[in-house]
Tab-separated table of C-alpha atoms in Angstrom:
chain	number	residue	atom	x	y	z
A	1	MET	CA	67.092	-30.649	84.202
A	2	THR	CA	63.803	-32.442	82.866
A	3	PRO	CA	61.631	-34.214	84.986
A	4	SER	CA	61.820	-37.860	84.531
A	5	THR	CA	58.178	-39.809	83.793
A	6	ALA	CA	59.638	-43.159	83.852
A	7	ARG	CA	57.374	-45.703	85.441
A	8	ALA	CA	58.711	-47.391	88.338
A	9	ALA	CA	56.060	-50.452	88.392
A	10	ARG	CA	53.217	-51.730	86.729
A	11	THR	CA	50.052	-53.515	88.146
A	12	THR	CA	47.166	-54.535	86.054
A	13	THR	CA	43.565	-53.641	86.105
A	14	ALA	CA	41.300	-52.576	83.276
A	15	ARG	CA	44.618	-51.846	81.583
A	16	PRO	CA	48.245	-51.211	82.610
A	17	THR	CA	48.571	-48.997	86.098
A	18	ALA	CA	51.443	-46.388	86.017
A	19	ILE	CA	53.310	-45.764	89.460
A	20	ARG	CA	55.909	-42.865	89.280
A	21	SER	CA	59.054	-42.851	91.314
A	22	ALA	CA	59.095	-40.895	94.373
A	23	ALA	CA	62.626	-40.843	94.647
A	24	ALA	CA	62.977	-39.336	91.281
A	25	LEU	CA	60.454	-36.537	92.770
A	26	ALA	CA	62.423	-36.091	95.695
A	27	ALA	CA	65.740	-35.585	94.151
A	28	LEU	CA	63.998	-32.587	91.903
A	29	LEU	CA	62.228	-30.560	94.896
A	30	PHE	CA	65.049	-28.185	95.658
A	31	VAL	CA	64.734	-27.010	91.874
A	32	THR	CA	60.969	-26.866	91.669
A	33	THR	CA	60.464	-25.268	95.272
A	34	ALA	CA	63.289	-22.965	95.831
A	35	PRO	CA	60.825	-20.078	95.182
A	36	ALA	CA	58.666	-20.644	97.736
A	37	ALA	CA	61.289	-21.096	100.506
A	38	LEU	CA	62.289	-17.365	99.580
A	39	ALA	CA	58.762	-15.994	100.032
A	40	ALA	CA	58.671	-12.714	102.152
A	41	GLY	CA	56.401	-12.709	105.365
A	42	ALA	CA	52.926	-12.656	104.844
A	43	PRO	CA	50.499	-10.059	105.854
A	44	GLU	CA	47.877	-10.769	108.674
A	45	PRO	CA	44.975	-12.398	107.087
A	46	VAL	CA	41.616	-10.532	106.499
A	47	ARG	CA	38.643	-11.383	108.410
A	48	THR	CA	35.073	-12.592	107.368
A	49	THR	CA	32.264	-14.372	108.825
A	50	ALA	CA	29.740	-17.051	108.064
A	51	ALA	CA	26.162	-16.549	107.231
A	52	VAL	CA	24.925	-20.016	108.142
A	53	GLU	CA	26.039	-22.903	110.206
A	54	THR	CA	24.748	-26.419	110.541
A	55	ALA	CA	23.930	-28.136	113.862
A	56	ALA	CA	27.129	-29.218	115.836
A	57	VAL	CA	27.463	-32.940	115.907
A	58	HIS	CA	29.462	-35.058	118.502
A	59	ASP	CA	31.886	-37.597	118.480
A	60	ASP	CA	30.775	-39.784	121.312
A	61	GLU	CA	27.817	-42.585	121.640
A	62	ALA	CA	25.217	-40.205	122.377
A	63	GLY	CA	26.031	-38.476	119.088
A	64	GLY	CA	26.343	-41.345	117.019
A	65	ASN	CA	29.965	-41.257	116.921
A	66	ALA	CA	29.842	-38.400	114.516
A	67	ASP	CA	32.751	-36.148	113.542
A	68	ALA	CA	32.168	-33.719	110.777
A	69	ASP	CA	34.838	-33.484	108.063
A	70	ASP	CA	34.389	-32.635	104.416
A	71	PRO	CA	31.401	-31.054	102.472
A	72	ALA	CA	30.580	-31.088	98.962
A	73	VAL	CA	27.737	-28.825	97.226
A	74	TRP	CA	25.143	-29.809	94.652
A	75	VAL	CA	23.422	-27.538	92.242
A	76	ASP	CA	19.864	-27.929	91.746
A	77	PRO	CA	19.270	-27.560	88.038
A	78	ALA	CA	16.103	-25.886	88.091
A	79	ASN	CA	16.203	-23.942	91.340
A	80	ALA	CA	19.645	-23.018	92.544
A	81	GLY	CA	18.293	-21.868	95.878
A	82	ARG	CA	17.201	-25.411	96.651
A	83	SER	CA	20.747	-26.827	96.212
A	84	LEU	CA	22.449	-29.169	98.868
A	85	VAL	CA	25.368	-29.798	100.543
A	86	VAL	CA	26.465	-33.255	101.226
A	87	ALA	CA	28.805	-33.879	104.047
A	88	THR	CA	30.920	-36.675	105.708
A	89	LEU	CA	30.847	-37.558	109.417
A	90	LYS	CA	33.301	-40.152	109.369
A	91	ASP	CA	31.893	-43.173	111.364
A	92	ALA	CA	28.529	-41.726	111.423
A	93	GLY	CA	28.195	-41.788	107.652
A	94	LEU	CA	26.618	-38.891	105.768
A	95	ASP	CA	24.229	-35.732	106.417
A	96	VAL	CA	22.606	-33.779	103.525
A	97	TYR	CA	21.893	-29.985	104.493
A	98	GLY	CA	19.671	-27.437	102.645
A	99	LEU	CA	21.347	-24.132	102.191
A	100	ASN	CA	19.743	-23.021	105.712
A	101	GLY	CA	21.972	-25.454	107.508
A	102	ARG	CA	19.079	-27.716	108.234
A	103	ARG	CA	19.514	-31.443	107.875
A	104	LEU	CA	17.235	-32.923	105.232
A	105	GLN	CA	18.927	-36.600	105.225
A	106	HIS	CA	21.199	-38.828	107.172
A	107	ILE	CA	22.782	-41.748	105.869
A	108	ASP	CA	24.695	-44.442	108.045
A	109	ALA	CA	27.966	-45.800	107.063
A	110	PRO	CA	27.979	-49.287	105.976
A	111	PRO	CA	28.241	-51.746	109.054
A	112	ALA	CA	31.160	-54.037	109.476
A	113	PRO	CA	30.654	-57.172	106.964
A	114	GLY	CA	31.974	-59.581	109.714
A	115	GLU	CA	33.207	-59.942	113.184
A	116	GLY	CA	36.520	-58.414	113.850
A	117	ALA	CA	36.192	-56.414	110.388
A	118	GLU	CA	36.109	-52.442	110.002
A	119	ALA	CA	32.727	-50.880	109.614
A	120	GLY	CA	32.372	-47.974	107.134
A	121	ARG	CA	33.907	-44.503	107.674
A	122	PHE	CA	33.166	-41.789	105.475
A	123	ASN	CA	36.043	-39.291	104.999
A	124	ASN	CA	35.763	-37.252	101.898
A	125	VAL	CA	32.835	-36.441	99.071
A	126	ASP	CA	32.664	-34.677	95.885
A	127	ILE	CA	30.169	-34.279	93.222
A	128	VAL	CA	29.641	-35.938	89.860
A	129	TYR	CA	27.491	-34.455	87.558
A	130	GLY	CA	25.411	-36.056	84.374
A	131	PHE	CA	26.991	-39.343	84.654
A	132	GLU	CA	25.170	-41.678	82.436
A	133	LEU	CA	23.930	-44.316	84.546
A	134	ASP	CA	21.671	-47.110	83.095
A	135	GLY	CA	20.914	-44.852	80.205
A	136	ARG	CA	19.936	-41.727	82.236
A	137	ARG	CA	22.301	-38.857	83.279
A	138	THR	CA	22.397	-38.964	86.730
A	139	ASP	CA	24.046	-36.817	89.426
A	140	LEU	CA	26.307	-38.714	92.299
A	141	ALA	CA	27.707	-37.989	95.506
A	142	LEU	CA	30.882	-39.944	95.486
A	143	VAL	CA	32.435	-40.657	99.138
A	144	SER	CA	35.669	-42.235	99.912
A	145	ASP	CA	34.975	-44.893	102.637
A	146	ARG	CA	37.874	-45.146	104.544
A	147	GLY	CA	36.930	-47.908	106.986
A	148	ARG	CA	36.314	-50.452	104.019
A	149	ASP	CA	38.680	-48.851	101.532
A	150	ARG	CA	35.921	-48.139	98.763
A	151	LEU	CA	34.206	-45.486	97.025
A	152	ARG	CA	30.398	-45.240	97.619
A	153	ALA	CA	28.224	-43.482	95.097
A	154	TYR	CA	24.857	-42.000	95.883
A	155	ALA	CA	22.410	-40.959	93.330
A	156	ILE	CA	21.089	-37.202	93.823
A	157	SER	CA	17.271	-37.149	92.658
A	158	PRO	CA	16.227	-33.367	91.821
A	159	ALA	CA	12.664	-34.381	91.849
A	160	ALA	CA	13.228	-35.658	95.679
A	161	ALA	CA	14.834	-32.304	96.618
A	162	ALA	CA	11.837	-30.162	95.124
A	163	ALA	CA	9.477	-32.561	97.158
A	164	GLY	CA	11.307	-32.132	100.230
A	165	GLU	CA	12.251	-35.854	100.535
A	166	PRO	CA	15.390	-37.447	101.108
A	167	PRO	CA	17.475	-36.951	97.855
A	168	LEU	CA	20.297	-39.395	98.191
A	169	THR	CA	20.046	-43.192	97.096
A	170	GLU	CA	22.780	-45.391	96.857
A	171	VAL	CA	23.739	-46.600	93.568
A	172	THR	CA	27.348	-48.648	94.438
A	173	ALA	CA	27.727	-51.617	92.470
A	174	ALA	CA	27.952	-54.892	94.560
A	175	GLY	CA	31.191	-56.445	94.861
A	176	VAL	CA	33.040	-53.515	94.571
A	177	GLY	CA	36.727	-54.055	95.422
A	178	PRO	CA	39.230	-52.181	97.881
A	179	VAL	CA	41.032	-49.085	96.069
A	180	PHE	CA	44.163	-49.804	97.719
A	181	ALA	CA	44.175	-52.934	99.462
A	182	LYS	CA	45.146	-56.470	97.934
A	183	ASP	CA	42.482	-58.087	100.116
A	184	GLU	CA	40.407	-57.738	102.853
A	185	ALA	CA	42.834	-58.772	105.630
A	186	GLU	CA	44.779	-55.635	104.273
A	187	VAL	CA	41.553	-53.349	104.562
A	188	ASP	CA	41.691	-53.861	108.266
A	189	GLU	CA	45.043	-52.498	108.227
A	190	GLN	CA	43.668	-49.091	107.469
A	191	ARG	CA	46.029	-48.011	104.668
A	192	THR	CA	42.700	-47.219	102.721
A	193	ALA	CA	41.079	-44.684	100.708
A	194	TYR	CA	41.545	-41.412	102.297
A	195	GLY	CA	40.905	-38.033	100.267
A	196	LEU	CA	39.044	-37.540	97.292
A	197	ALA	CA	38.523	-35.346	94.138
A	198	SER	CA	36.283	-35.901	91.063
A	199	PHE	CA	36.065	-34.697	87.464
A	200	SER	CA	34.804	-35.125	84.315
A	201	HIS	CA	36.063	-35.534	80.456
A	202	ASP	CA	34.960	-36.377	77.016
A	203	GLY	CA	31.691	-37.837	78.649
A	204	ASP	CA	33.637	-39.949	81.328
A	205	ALA	CA	34.007	-39.591	85.056
A	206	TYR	CA	37.077	-40.022	87.032
A	207	ALA	CA	37.999	-39.823	90.875
A	208	VAL	CA	41.538	-39.125	92.487
A	209	VAL	CA	41.775	-41.002	95.892
A	210	SER	CA	44.858	-40.629	98.166
A	211	GLN	CA	45.838	-43.447	100.503
A	212	ARG	CA	45.906	-42.961	104.368
A	213	GLU	CA	49.474	-42.826	105.893
A	214	GLU	CA	51.022	-43.381	102.431
A	215	THR	CA	52.160	-41.056	99.692
A	216	ARG	CA	50.075	-42.712	96.759
A	217	LEU	CA	47.249	-41.230	94.600
A	218	LYS	CA	45.300	-43.194	92.368
A	219	LEU	CA	43.196	-42.049	89.408
A	220	LEU	CA	40.175	-44.303	89.109
A	221	GLN	CA	37.322	-44.176	86.010
A	222	LEU	CA	33.703	-44.710	87.133
A	223	LYS	CA	32.094	-47.615	85.318
A	224	ASP	CA	28.370	-48.493	84.753
A	225	VAL	CA	27.904	-51.861	86.453
A	226	ASN	CA	24.325	-53.024	85.602
A	227	GLY	CA	22.852	-49.706	86.522
A	228	ARG	CA	25.245	-49.297	89.435
A	229	ILE	CA	28.429	-47.557	90.078
A	230	GLY	CA	31.874	-49.514	89.866
A	231	TYR	CA	35.278	-48.344	89.103
A	232	ALA	CA	38.567	-49.380	87.529
A	233	THR	CA	42.070	-47.919	88.321
A	234	GLU	CA	43.463	-45.779	85.566
A	235	ASP	CA	46.701	-44.774	86.901
A	236	ALA	CA	48.871	-44.209	90.208
A	237	VAL	CA	51.491	-41.791	91.318
A	238	ASP	CA	53.619	-41.758	94.561
A	239	LEU	CA	54.610	-38.320	96.066
A	240	PRO	CA	57.935	-38.242	97.576
A	241	GLY	CA	57.815	-39.538	101.566
A	242	SER	CA	61.402	-37.871	102.447
A	243	PHE	CA	63.176	-34.912	101.092
A	244	ARG	CA	66.597	-33.356	100.853
A	245	LEU	CA	66.823	-29.766	101.889
A	246	PRO	CA	68.591	-26.877	100.161
A	247	ASP	CA	71.610	-27.518	102.517
A	248	GLY	CA	71.818	-30.965	101.492
A	249	LYS	CA	70.493	-32.801	104.670
A	250	PRO	CA	67.860	-35.263	104.288
A	251	TRP	CA	64.448	-34.734	106.089
A	252	THR	CA	61.390	-36.959	106.756
A	253	PRO	CA	57.987	-35.067	107.767
A	254	CYS	CA	57.116	-35.609	111.160
A	255	ALA	CA	54.868	-38.726	111.568
A	256	ASP	CA	54.248	-41.750	113.877
A	257	PRO	CA	56.149	-44.920	113.260
A	258	GLY	CA	55.420	-46.510	110.293
A	259	GLU	CA	53.190	-43.617	108.908
A	260	ARG	CA	54.259	-41.557	105.748
A	261	ALA	CA	53.417	-38.096	104.850
A	262	GLN	CA	49.844	-38.649	103.583
A	263	VAL	CA	47.418	-36.236	101.448
A	264	GLU	CA	43.706	-35.760	102.198
A	265	GLY	CA	42.608	-32.446	101.068
A	266	MET	CA	42.682	-32.277	97.124
A	267	ALA	CA	40.710	-30.514	94.107
A	268	VAL	CA	40.231	-30.684	90.338
A	269	ASP	CA	40.342	-27.543	88.458
A	270	GLN	CA	37.751	-28.834	86.152
A	271	GLU	CA	38.492	-26.396	83.250
A	272	GLU	CA	42.312	-27.116	83.192
A	273	ARG	CA	42.255	-30.932	84.514
A	274	VAL	CA	44.866	-30.138	87.281
A	275	LEU	CA	44.975	-31.537	90.591
A	276	TYR	CA	45.622	-29.695	93.718
A	277	ALA	CA	47.049	-31.768	96.426
A	278	ALA	CA	47.779	-30.779	99.982
A	279	GLN	CA	50.423	-33.125	101.431
A	280	GLU	CA	49.594	-32.591	105.095
A	281	ASP	CA	52.995	-31.941	106.582
A	282	VAL	CA	54.878	-31.181	103.299
A	283	GLY	CA	52.919	-28.317	101.380
A	284	LEU	CA	50.821	-28.266	98.081
A	285	TRP	CA	51.297	-29.945	95.022
A	286	ARG	CA	50.311	-29.357	91.660
A	287	ILE	CA	49.771	-32.204	89.027
A	288	ASP	CA	48.312	-32.146	85.221
A	289	LEU	CA	45.933	-34.685	84.604
A	290	ASP	CA	47.012	-35.379	80.967
A	291	ASP	CA	45.054	-38.035	78.857
A	292	GLU	CA	43.664	-39.195	82.231
A	293	GLU	CA	47.196	-39.697	83.624
A	294	PHE	CA	49.138	-38.123	86.119
A	295	GLY	CA	51.569	-35.590	85.104
A	296	THR	CA	54.545	-34.770	87.113
A	297	PRO	CA	54.068	-33.350	90.392
A	298	ALA	CA	55.326	-29.908	91.291
A	299	LEU	CA	55.306	-28.542	94.908
A	300	PHE	CA	54.324	-25.076	94.607
A	301	ASP	CA	54.083	-24.230	98.499
A	302	LYS	CA	55.507	-25.425	101.641
A	303	VAL	CA	54.239	-25.711	105.111
A	304	ARG	CA	56.045	-23.409	107.538
A	305	GLU	CA	57.240	-26.705	109.293
A	306	TYR	CA	58.935	-27.923	106.363
A	307	GLY	CA	62.585	-29.155	107.273
A	308	VAL	CA	62.212	-28.618	110.985
A	309	PRO	CA	64.032	-31.493	112.849
A	310	TRP	CA	61.711	-33.454	115.026
A	311	THR	CA	61.986	-36.434	117.459
A	312	TYR	CA	59.273	-38.889	118.543
A	313	ASP	CA	57.919	-38.923	122.054
A	314	ALA	CA	57.082	-42.845	122.651
A	315	ALA	CA	55.569	-42.039	125.809
A	316	LYS	CA	53.070	-39.315	124.455
A	317	GLU	CA	52.941	-41.032	121.266
A	318	GLU	CA	53.501	-37.561	119.359
A	319	CYS	CA	56.160	-35.908	117.088
A	320	VAL	CA	58.063	-32.941	119.079
A	321	LEU	CA	59.258	-30.616	116.693
A	322	ASP	CA	62.569	-28.546	117.494
A	323	THR	CA	61.443	-25.532	116.263
A	324	ALA	CA	64.405	-23.472	117.995
A	325	ASN	CA	66.743	-25.244	115.176
A	326	ASP	CA	64.464	-24.385	112.275
A	327	PRO	CA	66.620	-24.177	109.403
A	328	GLY	CA	64.196	-22.105	107.509
A	329	HIS	CA	63.323	-23.864	104.718
A	330	GLY	CA	59.601	-23.550	105.046
A	331	GLY	CA	57.272	-21.371	103.547
A	332	THR	CA	55.392	-18.688	105.258
A	333	HIS	CA	51.633	-19.034	104.348
A	334	LEU	CA	50.434	-22.586	105.651
A	335	SER	CA	50.901	-24.151	108.960
A	336	ALA	CA	50.523	-27.802	109.196
A	337	ASP	CA	48.282	-29.391	108.583
A	338	ALA	CA	47.777	-28.293	104.936
A	339	GLU	CA	44.268	-29.549	104.437
A	340	GLY	CA	41.176	-28.733	102.485
A	341	VAL	CA	41.651	-27.676	98.876
A	342	THR	CA	39.263	-26.082	96.562
A	343	VAL	CA	39.017	-24.273	93.361
A	344	TYR	CA	37.236	-20.798	92.365
A	345	HIS	CA	36.796	-20.598	88.840
A	346	ALA	CA	36.595	-17.369	86.971
A	347	ALA	CA	36.822	-16.525	83.334
A	348	GLY	CA	40.150	-16.365	81.090
A	349	GLY	CA	41.829	-19.024	83.256
A	350	LYS	CA	41.411	-16.507	86.481
A	351	GLY	CA	40.103	-17.592	89.707
A	352	TYR	CA	41.712	-19.136	92.918
A	353	VAL	CA	43.085	-22.321	94.451
A	354	LEU	CA	42.210	-22.037	98.450
A	355	ALA	CA	44.014	-24.132	101.017
A	356	SER	CA	43.006	-24.718	104.547
A	357	SER	CA	45.894	-23.844	106.900
A	358	GLN	CA	44.631	-25.976	109.971
A	359	GLY	CA	47.685	-25.080	112.158
A	360	ASP	CA	46.675	-21.248	112.524
A	361	ASP	CA	42.855	-21.728	111.326
A	362	THR	CA	43.379	-19.734	107.981
A	363	PHE	CA	42.741	-20.240	104.522
A	364	ALA	CA	45.378	-19.454	101.986
A	365	VAL	CA	44.677	-18.116	98.534
A	366	TYR	CA	46.658	-18.644	95.276
A	367	GLY	CA	46.134	-17.721	91.717
A	368	ARG	CA	44.532	-20.264	89.358
A	369	ASP	CA	46.947	-19.306	86.694
A	370	GLY	CA	50.236	-21.756	86.053
A	371	ARG	CA	52.286	-19.782	88.495
A	372	THR	CA	50.015	-20.206	91.398
A	373	SER	CA	51.243	-17.298	92.969
A	374	TYR	CA	50.157	-16.512	96.758
A	375	ILE	CA	47.583	-13.823	96.850
A	376	GLY	CA	46.817	-13.571	100.604
A	377	SER	CA	45.138	-15.614	103.619
A	378	PHE	CA	41.626	-15.157	105.366
A	379	ALA	CA	40.022	-16.169	108.552
A	380	VAL	CA	36.451	-17.033	109.259
A	381	THR	CA	35.781	-15.481	112.524
A	382	ASP	CA	33.029	-14.970	115.167
A	383	GLY	CA	30.084	-13.284	113.891
A	384	PRO	CA	26.472	-12.392	114.355
A	385	ALA	CA	25.114	-15.552	112.467
A	386	ALA	CA	27.530	-18.203	113.408
A	387	ASP	CA	31.107	-18.646	115.395
A	388	GLY	CA	34.291	-18.665	113.642
A	389	VAL	CA	36.177	-21.658	111.861
A	390	GLN	CA	39.194	-23.566	113.303
A	391	HIS	CA	41.172	-26.528	112.327
A	392	SER	CA	39.290	-26.639	109.246
A	393	ASP	CA	39.420	-29.814	107.283
A	394	GLY	CA	37.152	-30.121	103.973
A	395	ALA	CA	36.156	-26.950	102.284
A	396	MET	CA	34.450	-26.384	98.668
A	397	ALA	CA	33.804	-23.037	96.868
A	398	LEU	CA	31.459	-22.316	94.276
A	399	ASN	CA	31.040	-19.055	91.954
A	400	VAL	CA	27.515	-19.706	90.893
A	401	PRO	CA	24.514	-17.919	92.705
A	402	LEU	CA	22.805	-20.025	94.982
A	403	GLY	CA	19.653	-18.348	95.911
A	404	ARG	CA	19.180	-15.291	98.223
A	405	THR	CA	21.321	-16.330	100.891
A	406	PHE	CA	24.286	-16.621	98.474
A	407	PRO	CA	23.553	-14.767	95.314
A	408	LYS	CA	27.459	-14.578	94.405
A	409	GLY	CA	28.698	-18.009	95.485
A	410	VAL	CA	29.258	-19.579	98.548
A	411	LEU	CA	32.646	-21.229	100.571
A	412	VAL	CA	31.138	-24.245	102.719
A	413	THR	CA	33.793	-25.467	105.226
A	414	HIS	CA	34.379	-27.830	108.182
A	415	ASP	CA	34.669	-26.346	111.700
A	416	GLY	CA	36.949	-28.454	113.871
A	417	GLU	CA	35.646	-26.452	116.846
A	418	ALA	CA	31.929	-25.490	116.892
A	419	THR	CA	30.777	-23.212	119.932
A	420	PRO	CA	29.451	-22.717	122.303
A	421	ALA	CA	30.327	-26.239	123.560
A	422	ASP	CA	27.670	-28.594	124.954
A	423	GLY	CA	29.019	-28.988	128.468
A	424	GLU	CA	32.466	-30.877	128.051
A	425	ARG	CA	31.042	-32.475	124.731
A	426	GLU	CA	33.499	-31.017	121.869
A	427	GLY	CA	31.380	-30.372	118.910
A	428	THR	CA	32.380	-29.897	115.081
A	429	ASN	CA	29.889	-28.657	112.156
A	430	PHE	CA	29.946	-26.872	108.853
A	431	LYS	CA	29.902	-23.069	108.148
A	432	PHE	CA	28.392	-21.293	104.910
A	433	VAL	CA	30.345	-18.202	103.873
A	434	ARG	CA	29.198	-15.653	101.106
A	435	TRP	CA	32.139	-15.664	98.551
A	436	ASP	CA	31.475	-11.985	97.883
A	437	GLY	CA	32.005	-11.197	101.569
A	438	ILE	CA	35.330	-13.060	101.347
A	439	ALA	CA	36.136	-11.068	98.047
A	440	ALA	CA	35.482	-7.691	99.727
A	441	ALA	CA	37.567	-8.561	103.032
A	442	PHE	CA	40.754	-8.115	100.709
A	443	PRO	CA	42.377	-4.926	100.442
A	444	GLU	CA	42.301	-5.455	96.570
A	445	PRO	CA	39.123	-7.289	96.625
A	446	LEU	CA	39.037	-10.917	94.715
A	447	ILE	CA	37.134	-11.729	91.736
A	448	VAL	CA	33.337	-12.331	91.842
A	449	ASP	CA	32.457	-13.884	88.615
A	450	THR	CA	28.982	-15.646	88.747
A	451	LYS	CA	28.698	-16.316	84.825
A	452	SER	CA	31.909	-17.993	83.163
A	453	PHE	CA	31.568	-21.543	85.013
A	454	ASP	CA	28.725	-23.900	85.275
A	455	PRO	CA	29.827	-27.199	87.337
A	456	ARG	CA	27.629	-29.088	85.076
A	457	GLU	CA	29.383	-28.318	81.709
A	458	THR	CA	33.020	-29.143	82.149
A	459	ASP	CA	33.537	-31.193	78.972
């Protein structure tokens, strides 16, 4: 069977926008995902610990409604030990940290533009290196503003970082439009920009953005608009929202009424131009980015809950899974939600794709080659420098040496349950984990390759 690449609809931006058919993809799923359903039971996850953590933030009025979510690592071109972690706090905006976990800068999310409108809410962040802005190569922190359905861009100043001054300055173009909404009224419905991953190719920079409570992904190209960052839609694709199981029965993932199976965690393999996307209640997708267009999505692993029947409890406003009647069509490596996705690059196409298995507080590791074979799982547990990681949303791995604390690379991850708690206040934060510590924890150690990939040289 040949996957169809027919275009189901077109809209117009800078050029025609392609939206591929979700129904056609759903019809192919049994063929493309049968091996994952047959996977053998996974061994126990190995364990490692974090070397550094940031201070906990709190999602209450006293804490500025801060809720940690997604990190990105910027590599300083002159001194890698001076590199930065830029991290989203949802309603509270952005924090910028040094590699010691100390906060260097805070940026508020934009206020509501008017009465009754939604304020900014920063969801995901990624780094773009060397974008030519107003004639100068500029590193950017790119953020999905879920509240306003925009992308926000912040120039990163190496000179400011070296001087110990706030390194980020907003450079979003005035008047940028919504990513998904047709107008401001639709923005307030909050089917807005959610997950985010960026990449560069042939001197151009792009962002893949997912839509909250929908299955759609958009590919945007960044633009220099009078020395500020704008963007235009290049392509779009709809992942399936419902599926036909191997026994022929239809199945729709568990969701609140009116919601569809959304994607948040995403990462682009910068060398191969492959997008990895976590559809939270479904599993992990691999999508080629061919000539700056989406290829045909392939589901290469599924959450354990895939295919499980469920009902909706209206009184409690939650889904109830009927696990006693699990037909056994799910995977064995991920517990919903499938979340933060990141790529560890190594020479010769080797390396790893990591995904947060939020439901069991682990991270699944897959080979970076075309087969994306499962390798194993690990957990970040309590250690002498920091508590463990639970319910992780976003994560980013880097292979490059980052000073004395992280000489073999790093994994930075969100922790949804920072401890010890501040009384009854629940806290969240970010953990910094040595990559060589993760690698050594596996019975057959993972690759440690600090030289073959430079995030600044991806074209």
